[in-house]
């Protein structure tokens, strides 16, 4: 399967999944693994929330692959302004309806080809890094760099390699770089899913000149805050 084909299938999946997307985050439906699991999940979500607030407070934020707004909600609350970008009109529609914030603007765009027209204090992307094919990792980060003001920060969060994160009826996750996903109606899709180990991801970004850290919340998530490399050629 070539890179473009799987990215098209991935987007088709997220467009179809938009109305049921939040079941994953809320740990309901096929993601319901009981109260103990849910409590553990949300205690780690609280770590993410606490980390996001000081980074985006009062800032101009670009949110890439914003989805249905699980994190746009917090950006709307804490940031001065957010431009929320996603390629799925279905996700953008839900996001707009749920957030209804005057300080959030929306843009439908494919982040693999879109180039920002202005710069931001923070570029935020949640649960998106793992869906970037490894061969596009460098060009994606180059776009993030271009989107940042000098001394701007990229803040991201993503899934750790944890079987209990996925739906009960999904195949076990593996480290192939791909995942087989199902919708509630049984339709199946193949998507990109790359699991990163926080220390290795941090090392990789530091090698490219980013300054900052990548941490684990314990079991479910990684999150990172990296300052843009100083010596970038902005042309
Ligand atoms: C795993 S979801 C994450 C959504 C959201 N950031 C969150 O944390 O809930 C991935 C998102 O990427 C979007 N997406 C997929 N391919 C895209 C592309 N090429 N350009 C922009 N967004 C894309 C999907 O529509 C979906 O909303």
Short mmCIF file of C-alpha atoms and ligand atoms in Angstrom, two decimals:
data_model
loop_
_atom_site.label_atom_id
_atom_site.label_comp_id
_atom_site.label_asym_id
_atom_site.label_seq_id
_atom_site.Cartn_x
_atom_site.Cartn_y
_atom_site.Cartn_z
CA UNK A 1 0.00 0.00 0.00
CA UNK A 2 1.62 3.32 -0.99
CA UNK A 3 1.75 6.31 1.35
CA UNK A 4 -1.00 8.30 -0.36
CA UNK A 5 -3.42 5.38 -0.39
CA UNK A 6 -3.18 4.74 3.33
CA UNK A 7 -3.50 8.47 4.11
CA UNK A 8 -6.68 8.57 2.02
CA UNK A 9 -8.02 5.51 3.85
CA UNK A 10 -7.03 7.08 7.18
CA UNK A 11 -8.93 10.26 6.39
CA UNK A 12 -11.96 8.29 5.12
CA UNK A 13 -11.91 6.44 8.45
CA UNK A 14 -11.78 9.62 10.54
CA UNK A 15 -14.51 11.28 8.47
CA UNK A 16 -16.80 8.29 9.04
CA UNK A 17 -15.75 7.99 12.66
CA UNK A 18 -16.37 11.64 13.60
CA UNK A 19 -19.85 11.09 15.14
CA UNK A 20 -18.55 8.24 17.33
CA UNK A 21 -14.99 9.55 17.90
CA UNK A 22 -15.56 10.79 21.43
CA UNK A 23 -16.49 7.28 22.63
CA UNK A 24 -12.75 6.53 22.53
CA UNK A 25 -11.85 9.49 24.70
CA UNK A 26 -14.79 9.06 27.07
CA UNK A 27 -14.18 5.29 27.37
CA UNK A 28 -17.75 4.38 26.42
CA UNK A 29 -19.26 1.87 23.95
CA UNK A 30 -16.59 -0.47 22.53
CA UNK A 31 -13.92 1.36 24.59
CA UNK A 32 -15.67 0.79 27.92
CA UNK A 33 -13.34 -1.30 30.09
CA UNK A 34 -15.02 -0.60 33.41
CA UNK A 35 -14.85 2.06 36.12
CA UNK A 36 -11.36 1.29 37.37
CA UNK A 37 -9.90 1.63 33.89
CA UNK A 38 -11.88 4.83 33.27
CA UNK A 39 -10.65 6.36 36.55
CA UNK A 40 -7.05 5.55 35.65
CA UNK A 41 -7.51 6.97 32.13
CA UNK A 42 -8.97 10.25 33.39
CA UNK A 43 -6.35 10.62 36.09
CA UNK A 44 -3.78 10.61 33.27
CA UNK A 45 -5.92 13.00 31.17
CA UNK A 46 -5.74 15.38 34.17
CA UNK A 47 -1.93 15.32 33.89
CA UNK A 48 -2.24 16.35 30.23
CA UNK A 49 -4.69 19.15 31.04
CA UNK A 50 -2.39 20.53 33.73
CA UNK A 51 0.53 20.51 31.29
CA UNK A 52 -1.35 22.25 28.46
CA UNK A 53 -2.70 25.24 30.39
CA UNK A 54 0.57 27.10 31.17
CA UNK A 55 1.90 26.56 27.65
CA UNK A 56 -1.11 27.99 25.81
CA UNK A 57 -2.36 30.56 28.33
CA UNK A 58 -2.99 33.87 26.53
CA UNK A 59 -1.22 32.61 23.38
CA UNK A 60 -1.94 32.51 19.65
CA UNK A 61 -2.36 28.80 18.95
CA UNK A 62 -2.51 26.69 15.81
CA UNK A 63 -4.22 23.36 16.44
CA UNK A 64 -3.46 20.73 13.79
CA UNK A 65 -5.85 17.80 13.23
CA UNK A 66 -8.23 19.27 15.82
CA UNK A 67 -10.91 16.60 15.37
CA UNK A 68 -14.18 16.89 17.28
CA UNK A 69 -12.74 19.34 19.80
CA UNK A 70 -11.70 17.35 22.84
CA UNK A 71 -8.69 19.65 23.19
CA UNK A 72 -10.02 22.66 21.26
CA UNK A 73 -12.30 23.05 24.28
CA UNK A 74 -9.30 23.75 26.51
CA UNK A 75 -7.56 25.91 23.95
CA UNK A 76 -10.72 28.03 23.67
CA UNK A 77 -10.70 28.42 27.45
CA UNK A 78 -7.00 29.22 27.94
CA UNK A 79 -5.50 30.58 24.70
CA UNK A 80 -6.09 34.08 23.32
CA UNK A 81 -6.95 32.68 19.90
CA UNK A 82 -6.91 29.30 18.19
CA UNK A 83 -6.92 28.39 14.52
CA UNK A 84 -8.19 24.81 14.44
CA UNK A 85 -7.36 22.84 11.29
CA UNK A 86 -8.62 19.43 10.19
CA UNK A 87 -9.18 17.71 6.85
CA UNK A 88 -12.50 16.12 7.91
CA UNK A 89 -15.49 18.47 7.49
CA UNK A 90 -17.55 16.12 9.70
CA UNK A 91 -15.10 16.55 12.60
CA UNK A 92 -14.92 20.33 12.11
CA UNK A 93 -18.72 20.58 12.17
CA UNK A 94 -18.96 18.69 15.49
CA UNK A 95 -16.09 20.73 16.91
CA UNK A 96 -17.78 24.04 15.99
CA UNK A 97 -21.14 22.93 17.40
CA UNK A 98 -19.61 21.74 20.66
CA UNK A 99 -17.17 24.59 21.26
CA UNK A 100 -19.03 27.69 19.97
CA UNK A 101 -16.17 30.00 20.96
CA UNK A 102 -15.56 33.43 19.46
CA UNK A 103 -11.79 33.01 19.86
CA UNK A 104 -11.59 29.85 17.70
CA UNK A 105 -11.47 29.91 13.90
CA UNK A 106 -11.66 26.80 11.75
CA UNK A 107 -10.00 25.73 8.55
CA UNK A 108 -10.55 22.61 6.47
CA UNK A 109 -7.12 21.61 5.14
CA UNK A 110 -4.84 18.63 4.64
CA UNK A 111 -1.91 19.23 6.96
CA UNK A 112 0.42 17.31 4.66
CA UNK A 113 0.06 19.94 1.94
CA UNK A 114 -1.21 23.06 3.76
CA UNK A 115 1.23 25.84 4.57
CA UNK A 116 0.39 28.36 7.29
CA UNK A 117 0.18 31.98 6.17
CA UNK A 118 1.13 33.43 9.54
CA UNK A 119 3.08 32.37 12.60
CA UNK A 120 1.86 31.30 16.03
CA UNK A 121 3.16 31.14 19.61
CA UNK A 122 2.14 27.49 19.95
CA UNK A 123 1.42 24.69 17.51
CA UNK A 124 -0.68 22.06 19.28
CA UNK A 125 -1.47 18.57 18.01
CA UNK A 126 -3.11 15.85 20.04
CA UNK A 127 -3.19 12.21 18.95
CA UNK A 128 -1.88 13.17 15.53
CA UNK A 129 1.87 12.47 15.58
CA UNK A 130 1.22 8.72 15.70
CA UNK A 131 -0.82 8.96 12.46
CA UNK A 132 2.01 10.51 10.47
CA UNK A 133 3.86 8.04 8.24
CA UNK A 134 7.55 7.96 9.31
CA UNK A 135 8.63 9.12 5.84
CA UNK A 136 6.55 12.32 6.35
CA UNK A 137 7.68 12.99 9.94
CA UNK A 138 10.50 15.38 8.94
CA UNK A 139 8.43 17.41 6.46
CA UNK A 140 5.56 17.65 8.96
CA UNK A 141 7.92 19.03 11.61
CA UNK A 142 9.37 21.42 9.07
CA UNK A 143 5.87 22.80 8.54
CA UNK A 144 5.41 23.10 12.31
CA UNK A 145 8.69 25.04 12.53
CA UNK A 146 7.57 27.40 9.80
CA UNK A 147 4.28 27.94 11.62
CA UNK A 148 6.02 29.00 14.84
CA UNK A 149 7.23 32.43 15.88
CA UNK A 150 10.83 32.58 17.13
CA UNK A 151 10.87 30.86 20.55
CA UNK A 152 7.46 29.35 19.81
CA UNK A 153 6.57 25.92 21.17
CA UNK A 154 5.14 22.74 19.74
CA UNK A 155 2.95 20.94 22.28
CA UNK A 156 1.74 17.44 21.51
CA UNK A 157 0.26 14.40 23.17
CA UNK A 158 -0.27 10.89 21.91
CA UNK A 159 -0.90 7.25 22.75
CA UNK A 160 1.62 5.06 24.51
CA UNK A 161 1.79 1.40 23.49
CA UNK A 162 -1.03 0.09 25.71
CA UNK A 163 -3.48 -2.62 24.64
CA UNK A 164 -6.30 -1.35 26.87
CA UNK A 165 -6.42 1.96 24.95
CA UNK A 166 -8.00 0.47 21.87
CA UNK A 167 -11.56 -0.84 21.41
CA UNK A 168 -12.41 -4.22 22.88
CA UNK A 169 -13.20 -5.59 19.41
CA UNK A 170 -10.02 -4.33 17.76
CA UNK A 171 -7.08 -6.60 16.99
CA UNK A 172 -4.22 -6.28 19.49
CA UNK A 173 -2.08 -3.25 18.67
CA UNK A 174 1.45 -3.91 17.47
CA UNK A 175 4.56 -1.99 16.48
CA UNK A 176 4.21 -2.46 12.71
CA UNK A 177 3.38 1.23 12.21
CA UNK A 178 -0.17 0.37 11.12
CA UNK A 179 -3.45 -0.50 12.82
CA UNK A 180 -6.68 -2.14 11.74
CA UNK A 181 -9.65 -0.12 12.99
CA UNK A 182 -13.40 -0.78 13.10
CA UNK A 183 -16.39 1.51 13.28
CA UNK A 184 -19.51 0.76 15.31
CA UNK A 185 -21.21 -0.48 12.11
CA UNK A 186 -18.42 -3.01 11.53
CA UNK A 187 -16.69 -1.26 8.60
CA UNK A 188 -12.92 -1.78 8.75
CA UNK A 189 -10.02 0.49 7.81
CA UNK A 190 -6.24 0.35 7.86
CA UNK A 191 -4.50 3.43 9.24
CA UNK A 192 -1.04 4.61 10.24
CA UNK A 193 -0.30 4.20 13.95
CA UNK A 194 3.28 4.66 15.10
CA UNK A 195 3.97 4.26 18.81
CA UNK A 196 6.80 6.36 20.21
CA UNK A 197 8.75 5.84 23.38
CA UNK A 198 9.01 9.26 25.10
CA UNK A 199 12.78 9.27 25.66
CA UNK A 200 13.50 8.17 22.10
CA UNK A 201 11.12 10.76 20.63
CA UNK A 202 12.70 13.47 22.78
CA UNK A 203 16.17 12.42 21.62
CA UNK A 204 15.08 12.48 17.98
CA UNK A 205 13.59 15.98 18.26
CA UNK A 206 16.63 17.27 20.14
CA UNK A 207 18.83 15.93 17.34
CA UNK A 208 16.82 18.14 14.96
CA UNK A 209 17.49 21.17 17.17
CA UNK A 210 14.27 21.28 19.20
CA UNK A 211 14.68 22.11 22.91
CA UNK A 212 12.36 20.62 25.47
CA UNK A 213 10.99 17.38 26.80
CA UNK A 214 8.72 14.41 26.11
CA UNK A 215 7.17 12.64 29.10
CA UNK A 216 4.85 9.79 29.93
CA UNK A 217 1.67 10.15 32.00
CA UNK A 218 2.25 6.60 33.24
CA UNK A 219 0.28 4.09 31.19
CA UNK A 220 -1.74 5.70 28.41
CA UNK A 221 -0.18 8.87 27.06
CA UNK A 222 2.97 10.69 26.12
CA UNK A 223 3.15 14.47 25.92
CA UNK A 224 5.83 16.85 24.85
CA UNK A 225 6.67 20.51 24.76
CA UNK A 226 9.50 21.52 22.46
CA UNK A 227 10.82 24.97 21.58
CA UNK A 228 11.49 25.68 17.93
CA UNK A 229 15.13 25.41 16.85
CA UNK A 230 16.73 28.86 16.89
CA UNK A 231 18.77 28.69 13.71
CA UNK A 232 15.98 27.88 11.27
CA UNK A 233 16.04 29.19 7.73
CA UNK A 234 12.58 30.75 7.46
CA UNK A 235 12.51 31.01 3.67
C1 LIG B 1 -6.87 10.68 16.16
S1 LIG B 1 -7.81 12.06 15.60
C2 LIG B 1 -7.29 13.32 16.75
C3 LIG B 1 -8.30 14.42 16.89
C4 LIG B 1 -8.02 15.42 17.99
N1 LIG B 1 -6.76 16.08 17.83
C5 LIG B 1 -8.14 14.80 19.36
O1 LIG B 1 -7.16 14.82 20.13
O2 LIG B 1 -9.21 14.29 19.70
C6 LIG B 1 -7.00 12.47 14.11
C7 LIG B 1 -7.61 13.65 13.37
O3 LIG B 1 -6.80 13.89 12.21
C8 LIG B 1 -7.65 14.30 11.16
N2 LIG B 1 -6.92 14.07 9.90
C9 LIG B 1 -6.69 12.91 9.27
N3 LIG B 1 -5.94 13.11 8.18
C10 LIG B 1 -5.70 14.46 8.10
C11 LIG B 1 -4.98 15.29 7.22
N4 LIG B 1 -4.34 14.77 6.17
N5 LIG B 1 -4.94 16.61 7.46
C12 LIG B 1 -5.59 17.14 8.54
N6 LIG B 1 -6.28 16.40 9.41
C13 LIG B 1 -6.34 15.07 9.21
C14 LIG B 1 -8.87 13.45 11.33
O4 LIG B 1 -9.97 14.00 10.65
C15 LIG B 1 -9.03 13.43 12.84
O5 LIG B 1 -9.85 14.48 13.26
#
